[in-house]
C-alpha cells in the first residue's frame, strides 16, 4: 500500500493523469500479476528486454494520447528478437501518423500470453456520482464495447459478490470450460476483482481504472493492459 501511494503521488505531480506506465506497477503492488516486461524509449533497450524474455514478445506503443492502441496498429503480437528494431520504428511511425503531436513515452515490451488457453476478460472501476466506485467484470478484449457482456457491483466487493460476478455474464460457460477447453482460474479472477476493489477503496484519487484484457488462464490470471485516470 505504501508503494502504491508513492506511485500515485508521482502521477499526481504531473499534468498528465492518464497513464499506463505506473498503472502496471500499481497492480503489482496490490498483488495482481502482470506479464514480465518493461517500457523503454529506444530500440536497443527494447531488444535487451526482449532477449531476456523466453519466446516471442508483444510490443505496444505507450502514449497518454492513444487510448485504443490496436485501433492504430499500435500493438504487435509475436515479435521475434530479429524484428524488434523494425517493430519499434514502425510503432512510433504509426503513432506519429495518427497524431503528429502525440506525446510518445516509449514502447512496452511484454511476454506473450497464450490466448489459446485463456479467455480475455475485463475488470474495471468507474466512480458513479450516486453509487460511488462501481466495479465491472465482463468479457474483455478489443470487442468489449460491441459485446457489452458486463456486470457491476459497488466496491468494496466481498468474495461471494466477486464470485457471483463471474457467474452472471453471458460468457460464464466459457470460463468454466466450454468446447473441450480447460476451465480457467475463477479463483484468480475473483481475487483480482477484490484486490482492485481494495485498491480503489484505498485511493479515492483513482477516478477510473480498467484492466482489459485480464487474461484468465487455467493456472492463473494476467493483467495484460491497464488504463487508469487519477484526479
Ligand atoms: P489496446 O486495448 O489499447 O488496443 P492491448 O494491450 O489491450 O491494447 O492489446 C490489444 C489486444 O492484443 C489484447 O486484447 C490481446 O488480444 C492482444 N495482446 C496484448 N498484449 C498481449 C500479450 N502480452 N500476450 C498476448 N496477447 C496480447
Ligand atoms: Mg486493451
CSV table of C-alpha atoms and ligand atoms in Angstrom, one decimal:
chain,number,residue,atom,x,y,z
A,1,UNK,CA,0.0,0.0,0.0
A,2,UNK,CA,2.9,2.3,0.7
A,3,UNK,CA,4.4,1.5,-2.7
A,4,UNK,CA,1.1,2.2,-4.3
A,5,UNK,CA,0.9,5.6,-2.5
A,6,UNK,CA,4.4,6.6,-3.8
A,7,UNK,CA,3.5,5.6,-7.4
A,8,UNK,CA,0.2,7.6,-7.3
A,9,UNK,CA,2.0,10.6,-5.9
A,10,UNK,CA,4.4,10.7,-8.8
A,11,UNK,CA,1.4,10.6,-11.2
A,12,UNK,CA,-0.4,13.3,-9.4
A,13,UNK,CA,2.6,15.6,-9.6
A,14,UNK,CA,2.4,15.6,-13.3
A,15,UNK,CA,-0.1,17.3,-15.6
A,16,UNK,CA,-0.8,14.1,-17.4
A,17,UNK,CA,-3.0,11.9,-15.2
A,18,UNK,CA,-3.9,9.2,-17.8
A,19,UNK,CA,-1.2,6.7,-17.9
A,20,UNK,CA,-0.4,3.1,-18.3
A,21,UNK,CA,3.2,3.0,-17.2
A,22,UNK,CA,2.7,3.4,-13.5
A,23,UNK,CA,-0.6,1.5,-13.7
A,24,UNK,CA,1.3,-1.8,-14.1
A,25,UNK,CA,3.4,-1.2,-11.0
A,26,UNK,CA,0.3,-0.2,-9.1
A,27,UNK,CA,-1.3,-3.6,-9.9
A,28,UNK,CA,1.9,-5.3,-9.0
A,29,UNK,CA,1.9,-3.5,-5.6
A,30,UNK,CA,-1.6,-5.0,-5.0
A,31,UNK,CA,-0.6,-8.5,-5.9
A,32,UNK,CA,-2.2,-8.6,-9.3
A,33,UNK,CA,0.0,-10.5,-11.8
A,34,UNK,CA,1.2,-8.7,-14.9
A,35,UNK,CA,3.3,-10.1,-17.8
A,36,UNK,CA,7.1,-9.7,-17.5
A,37,UNK,CA,8.5,-6.8,-19.5
A,38,UNK,CA,9.3,-3.2,-19.4
A,39,UNK,CA,8.7,0.2,-21.0
A,40,UNK,CA,11.7,1.6,-22.9
A,41,UNK,CA,12.4,4.6,-25.1
A,42,UNK,CA,14.9,3.3,-27.6
A,43,UNK,CA,15.2,0.2,-29.9
A,44,UNK,CA,18.4,-1.1,-28.3
A,45,UNK,CA,16.7,-1.2,-24.9
A,46,UNK,CA,13.7,-2.9,-26.4
A,47,UNK,CA,15.9,-5.6,-27.8
A,48,UNK,CA,17.6,-6.1,-24.4
A,49,UNK,CA,14.2,-6.6,-22.7
A,50,UNK,CA,13.1,-9.0,-25.5
A,51,UNK,CA,16.2,-11.0,-25.2
A,52,UNK,CA,15.5,-11.6,-21.5
A,53,UNK,CA,12.0,-13.0,-22.2
A,54,UNK,CA,11.5,-16.5,-23.4
A,55,UNK,CA,10.0,-16.8,-26.9
A,56,UNK,CA,8.4,-14.0,-29.0
A,57,UNK,CA,7.2,-10.8,-27.4
A,58,UNK,CA,4.4,-8.3,-27.7
A,59,UNK,CA,5.3,-4.7,-28.4
A,60,UNK,CA,2.9,-1.7,-27.8
A,61,UNK,CA,3.1,2.0,-28.2
A,62,UNK,CA,2.9,3.9,-24.9
A,63,UNK,CA,1.3,7.3,-25.1
A,64,UNK,CA,-1.3,9.1,-23.0
A,65,UNK,CA,-2.8,10.3,-26.3
A,66,UNK,CA,-3.5,6.9,-27.7
A,67,UNK,CA,-6.2,5.1,-25.8
A,68,UNK,CA,-7.0,2.2,-28.1
A,69,UNK,CA,-3.6,1.1,-29.2
A,70,UNK,CA,-4.7,-1.7,-31.5
A,71,UNK,CA,-7.0,0.6,-33.5
A,72,UNK,CA,-4.0,2.4,-34.9
A,73,UNK,CA,-1.8,-0.6,-35.3
A,74,UNK,CA,0.0,0.1,-32.0
A,75,UNK,CA,0.1,-3.5,-30.8
A,76,UNK,CA,2.4,-6.1,-32.4
A,77,UNK,CA,2.0,-9.7,-31.2
A,78,UNK,CA,4.6,-12.4,-31.8
A,79,UNK,CA,7.7,-10.3,-32.4
A,80,UNK,CA,10.9,-12.3,-32.6
A,81,UNK,CA,14.2,-10.7,-31.5
A,82,UNK,CA,15.3,-10.2,-35.1
A,83,UNK,CA,12.3,-8.0,-35.7
A,84,UNK,CA,12.4,-5.8,-32.5
A,85,UNK,CA,14.2,-2.9,-34.1
A,86,UNK,CA,11.8,-2.7,-37.1
A,87,UNK,CA,8.8,-3.2,-34.9
A,88,UNK,CA,9.9,-0.3,-32.6
A,89,UNK,CA,10.3,2.1,-35.5
A,90,UNK,CA,7.1,1.0,-37.1
A,91,UNK,CA,5.1,1.6,-33.9
A,92,UNK,CA,6.5,5.1,-33.4
A,93,UNK,CA,5.8,5.9,-37.1
A,94,UNK,CA,2.2,4.7,-36.8
A,95,UNK,CA,1.6,6.7,-33.7
A,96,UNK,CA,3.0,9.9,-35.3
A,97,UNK,CA,0.9,9.3,-38.4
A,98,UNK,CA,-2.1,9.0,-36.2
A,99,UNK,CA,-1.4,12.1,-34.2
A,100,UNK,CA,1.7,14.2,-35.1
A,101,UNK,CA,1.9,15.9,-31.8
A,102,UNK,CA,1.2,12.8,-29.7
A,103,UNK,CA,3.2,12.5,-26.5
A,104,UNK,CA,5.1,9.2,-27.1
A,105,UNK,CA,6.6,7.9,-23.9
A,106,UNK,CA,8.1,4.8,-25.5
A,107,UNK,CA,7.3,1.2,-26.3
A,108,UNK,CA,6.2,-1.6,-23.9
A,109,UNK,CA,7.9,-4.9,-24.5
A,110,UNK,CA,5.9,-7.8,-22.9
A,111,UNK,CA,6.0,-11.5,-22.5
A,112,UNK,CA,3.4,-13.1,-24.8
A,113,UNK,CA,0.5,-14.7,-23.0
A,114,UNK,CA,-1.0,-17.8,-24.6
A,115,UNK,CA,-4.6,-16.6,-25.5
A,116,UNK,CA,-5.5,-20.1,-27.0
A,117,UNK,CA,-5.7,-21.5,-23.5
A,118,UNK,CA,-7.2,-18.4,-22.0
A,119,UNK,CA,-10.2,-16.1,-22.0
A,120,UNK,CA,-9.9,-12.3,-22.3
A,121,UNK,CA,-11.9,-10.7,-19.5
A,122,UNK,CA,-12.2,-7.1,-18.3
A,123,UNK,CA,-12.2,-5.9,-14.7
A,124,UNK,CA,-12.8,-2.2,-14.3
A,125,UNK,CA,-14.0,0.6,-12.0
A,126,UNK,CA,-15.9,3.8,-12.6
A,127,UNK,CA,-17.0,6.3,-9.9
A,128,UNK,CA,-20.7,6.7,-10.1
A,129,UNK,CA,-22.0,10.0,-8.7
A,130,UNK,CA,-24.8,8.1,-7.0
A,131,UNK,CA,-23.4,4.8,-6.0
A,132,UNK,CA,-19.7,5.5,-5.7
A,133,UNK,CA,-17.0,3.2,-7.0
A,134,UNK,CA,-18.6,0.7,-9.3
A,135,UNK,CA,-16.7,-2.5,-10.1
A,136,UNK,CA,-17.2,-4.0,-13.5
A,137,UNK,CA,-16.5,-7.5,-14.8
A,138,UNK,CA,-17.1,-8.9,-18.2
A,139,UNK,CA,-15.8,-10.5,-21.4
A,140,UNK,CA,-12.8,-8.5,-22.5
A,141,UNK,CA,-10.6,-7.9,-25.5
A,142,UNK,CA,-10.9,-5.3,-28.2
A,143,UNK,CA,-14.6,-6.0,-28.9
A,144,UNK,CA,-15.7,-5.3,-25.4
A,145,UNK,CA,-17.8,-2.2,-26.4
A,146,UNK,CA,-19.6,-4.2,-29.0
A,147,UNK,CA,-20.3,-7.3,-26.9
A,148,UNK,CA,-21.3,-5.4,-23.7
A,149,UNK,CA,-21.3,-8.6,-21.7
A,150,UNK,CA,-20.7,-7.0,-18.3
A,151,UNK,CA,-21.9,-6.9,-14.7
A,152,UNK,CA,-21.5,-4.4,-11.8
A,153,UNK,CA,-21.1,-4.2,-8.0
A,154,UNK,CA,-20.4,-1.3,-5.7
A,155,UNK,CA,-16.9,-1.5,-4.1
A,156,UNK,CA,-15.7,-2.9,-1.8
A,157,UNK,CA,-16.9,-6.2,-3.0
A,158,UNK,CA,-16.9,-9.4,-0.9
A,159,UNK,CA,-15.5,-12.7,-2.2
A,160,UNK,CA,-19.1,-14.0,-2.7
A,161,UNK,CA,-20.1,-10.9,-4.7
A,162,UNK,CA,-16.9,-11.2,-6.8
A,163,UNK,CA,-17.7,-14.9,-7.5
A,164,UNK,CA,-21.3,-14.0,-8.4
A,165,UNK,CA,-20.0,-11.6,-10.9
A,166,UNK,CA,-18.1,-14.4,-12.7
A,167,UNK,CA,-21.3,-16.3,-12.9
A,168,UNK,CA,-23.6,-13.6,-14.2
A,169,UNK,CA,-22.1,-12.7,-17.5
A,170,UNK,CA,-23.4,-14.4,-20.7
A,171,UNK,CA,-19.9,-15.8,-21.3
A,172,UNK,CA,-19.8,-17.5,-17.9
A,173,UNK,CA,-19.8,-21.0,-19.5
A,174,UNK,CA,-16.6,-20.0,-21.4
A,175,UNK,CA,-14.8,-19.5,-18.0
A,176,UNK,CA,-15.9,-22.9,-16.8
A,177,UNK,CA,-14.6,-24.8,-19.7
A,178,UNK,CA,-16.6,-24.9,-22.9
A,179,UNK,CA,-15.9,-26.8,-26.1
A,180,UNK,CA,-13.4,-29.1,-24.5
A,181,UNK,CA,-11.3,-26.2,-23.2
A,182,UNK,CA,-10.0,-26.4,-19.6
A,183,UNK,CA,-11.8,-24.2,-17.1
A,184,UNK,CA,-9.9,-21.0,-16.3
A,185,UNK,CA,-8.8,-19.9,-12.8
A,186,UNK,CA,-12.0,-18.5,-11.4
A,187,UNK,CA,-10.4,-18.0,-8.0
A,188,UNK,CA,-7.8,-15.9,-9.7
A,189,UNK,CA,-10.5,-13.7,-11.3
A,190,UNK,CA,-12.4,-13.2,-8.0
A,191,UNK,CA,-9.2,-12.4,-6.2
A,192,UNK,CA,-8.3,-9.8,-8.8
A,193,UNK,CA,-11.8,-8.2,-8.6
A,194,UNK,CA,-11.4,-8.0,-4.8
A,195,UNK,CA,-7.8,-6.6,-4.9
A,196,UNK,CA,-8.8,-4.0,-7.5
A,197,UNK,CA,-11.8,-3.1,-5.3
A,198,UNK,CA,-9.5,-2.7,-2.4
A,199,UNK,CA,-7.1,-0.5,-4.4
A,200,UNK,CA,-9.8,1.9,-5.5
A,201,UNK,CA,-11.3,2.0,-2.0
A,202,UNK,CA,-7.8,2.9,-0.5
A,203,UNK,CA,-7.2,5.5,-3.2
A,204,UNK,CA,-10.2,7.8,-4.0
A,205,UNK,CA,-7.9,9.7,-6.3
A,206,UNK,CA,-8.3,6.9,-8.8
A,207,UNK,CA,-11.3,8.0,-10.9
A,208,UNK,CA,-11.3,5.3,-13.5
A,209,UNK,CA,-9.4,2.0,-14.0
A,210,UNK,CA,-9.6,-0.8,-16.5
A,211,UNK,CA,-7.7,-4.0,-16.9
A,212,UNK,CA,-8.6,-5.1,-20.4
A,213,UNK,CA,-7.7,-7.8,-21.0
A,214,UNK,CA,-7.2,-9.6,-17.8
A,215,UNK,CA,-6.3,-12.9,-19.5
A,216,UNK,CA,-7.8,-15.8,-17.5
A,217,UNK,CA,-5.8,-19.0,-17.9
A,218,UNK,CA,-6.3,-22.5,-16.5
A,219,UNK,CA,-3.5,-21.8,-14.0
A,220,UNK,CA,-3.8,-18.1,-13.2
A,221,UNK,CA,-4.7,-14.7,-14.5
A,222,UNK,CA,-2.6,-11.9,-16.1
A,223,UNK,CA,-3.3,-8.2,-16.4
A,224,UNK,CA,-2.0,-7.6,-19.9
A,225,UNK,CA,-3.3,-4.0,-20.4
A,226,UNK,CA,-4.3,-1.4,-17.9
A,227,UNK,CA,-5.6,2.1,-18.2
A,228,UNK,CA,-6.0,4.5,-15.3
A,229,UNK,CA,-7.2,8.0,-14.7
A,230,UNK,CA,-6.4,9.9,-11.5
A,231,UNK,CA,-7.8,13.0,-10.1
B,1,LIG,P1,-5.5,-1.8,-26.6
B,1,LIG,O1,-6.6,-2.3,-25.8
B,1,LIG,O2,-5.0,-0.4,-26.3
B,1,LIG,O3,-5.7,-2.0,-28.1
B,1,LIG,P2,-4.0,-4.1,-25.6
B,1,LIG,O4,-2.7,-4.1,-24.8
B,1,LIG,O5,-5.2,-4.5,-24.8
B,1,LIG,O6,-4.2,-2.7,-26.3
B,1,LIG,O7,-3.8,-5.2,-26.8
B,1,LIG,C1,-4.8,-5.5,-27.6
B,1,LIG,C2,-5.0,-7.0,-27.8
B,1,LIG,O8,-3.8,-7.6,-28.2
B,1,LIG,C3,-5.4,-7.7,-26.5
B,1,LIG,O9,-6.8,-7.6,-26.3
B,1,LIG,C4,-4.9,-9.1,-26.7
B,1,LIG,O10,-5.8,-9.8,-27.6
B,1,LIG,C5,-3.6,-8.8,-27.5
B,1,LIG,N1,-2.4,-8.8,-26.6
B,1,LIG,C6,-2.0,-7.7,-26.0
B,1,LIG,N2,-0.9,-7.9,-25.1
B,1,LIG,C7,-0.7,-9.3,-25.2
B,1,LIG,C8,0.2,-10.2,-24.6
B,1,LIG,N3,1.1,-9.8,-23.7
B,1,LIG,N4,0.1,-11.5,-24.9
B,1,LIG,C9,-0.9,-11.9,-25.8
B,1,LIG,N5,-1.8,-11.1,-26.4
B,1,LIG,C10,-1.7,-9.8,-26.1
B,2,LIG,MG1,-6.7,-3.3,-24.0
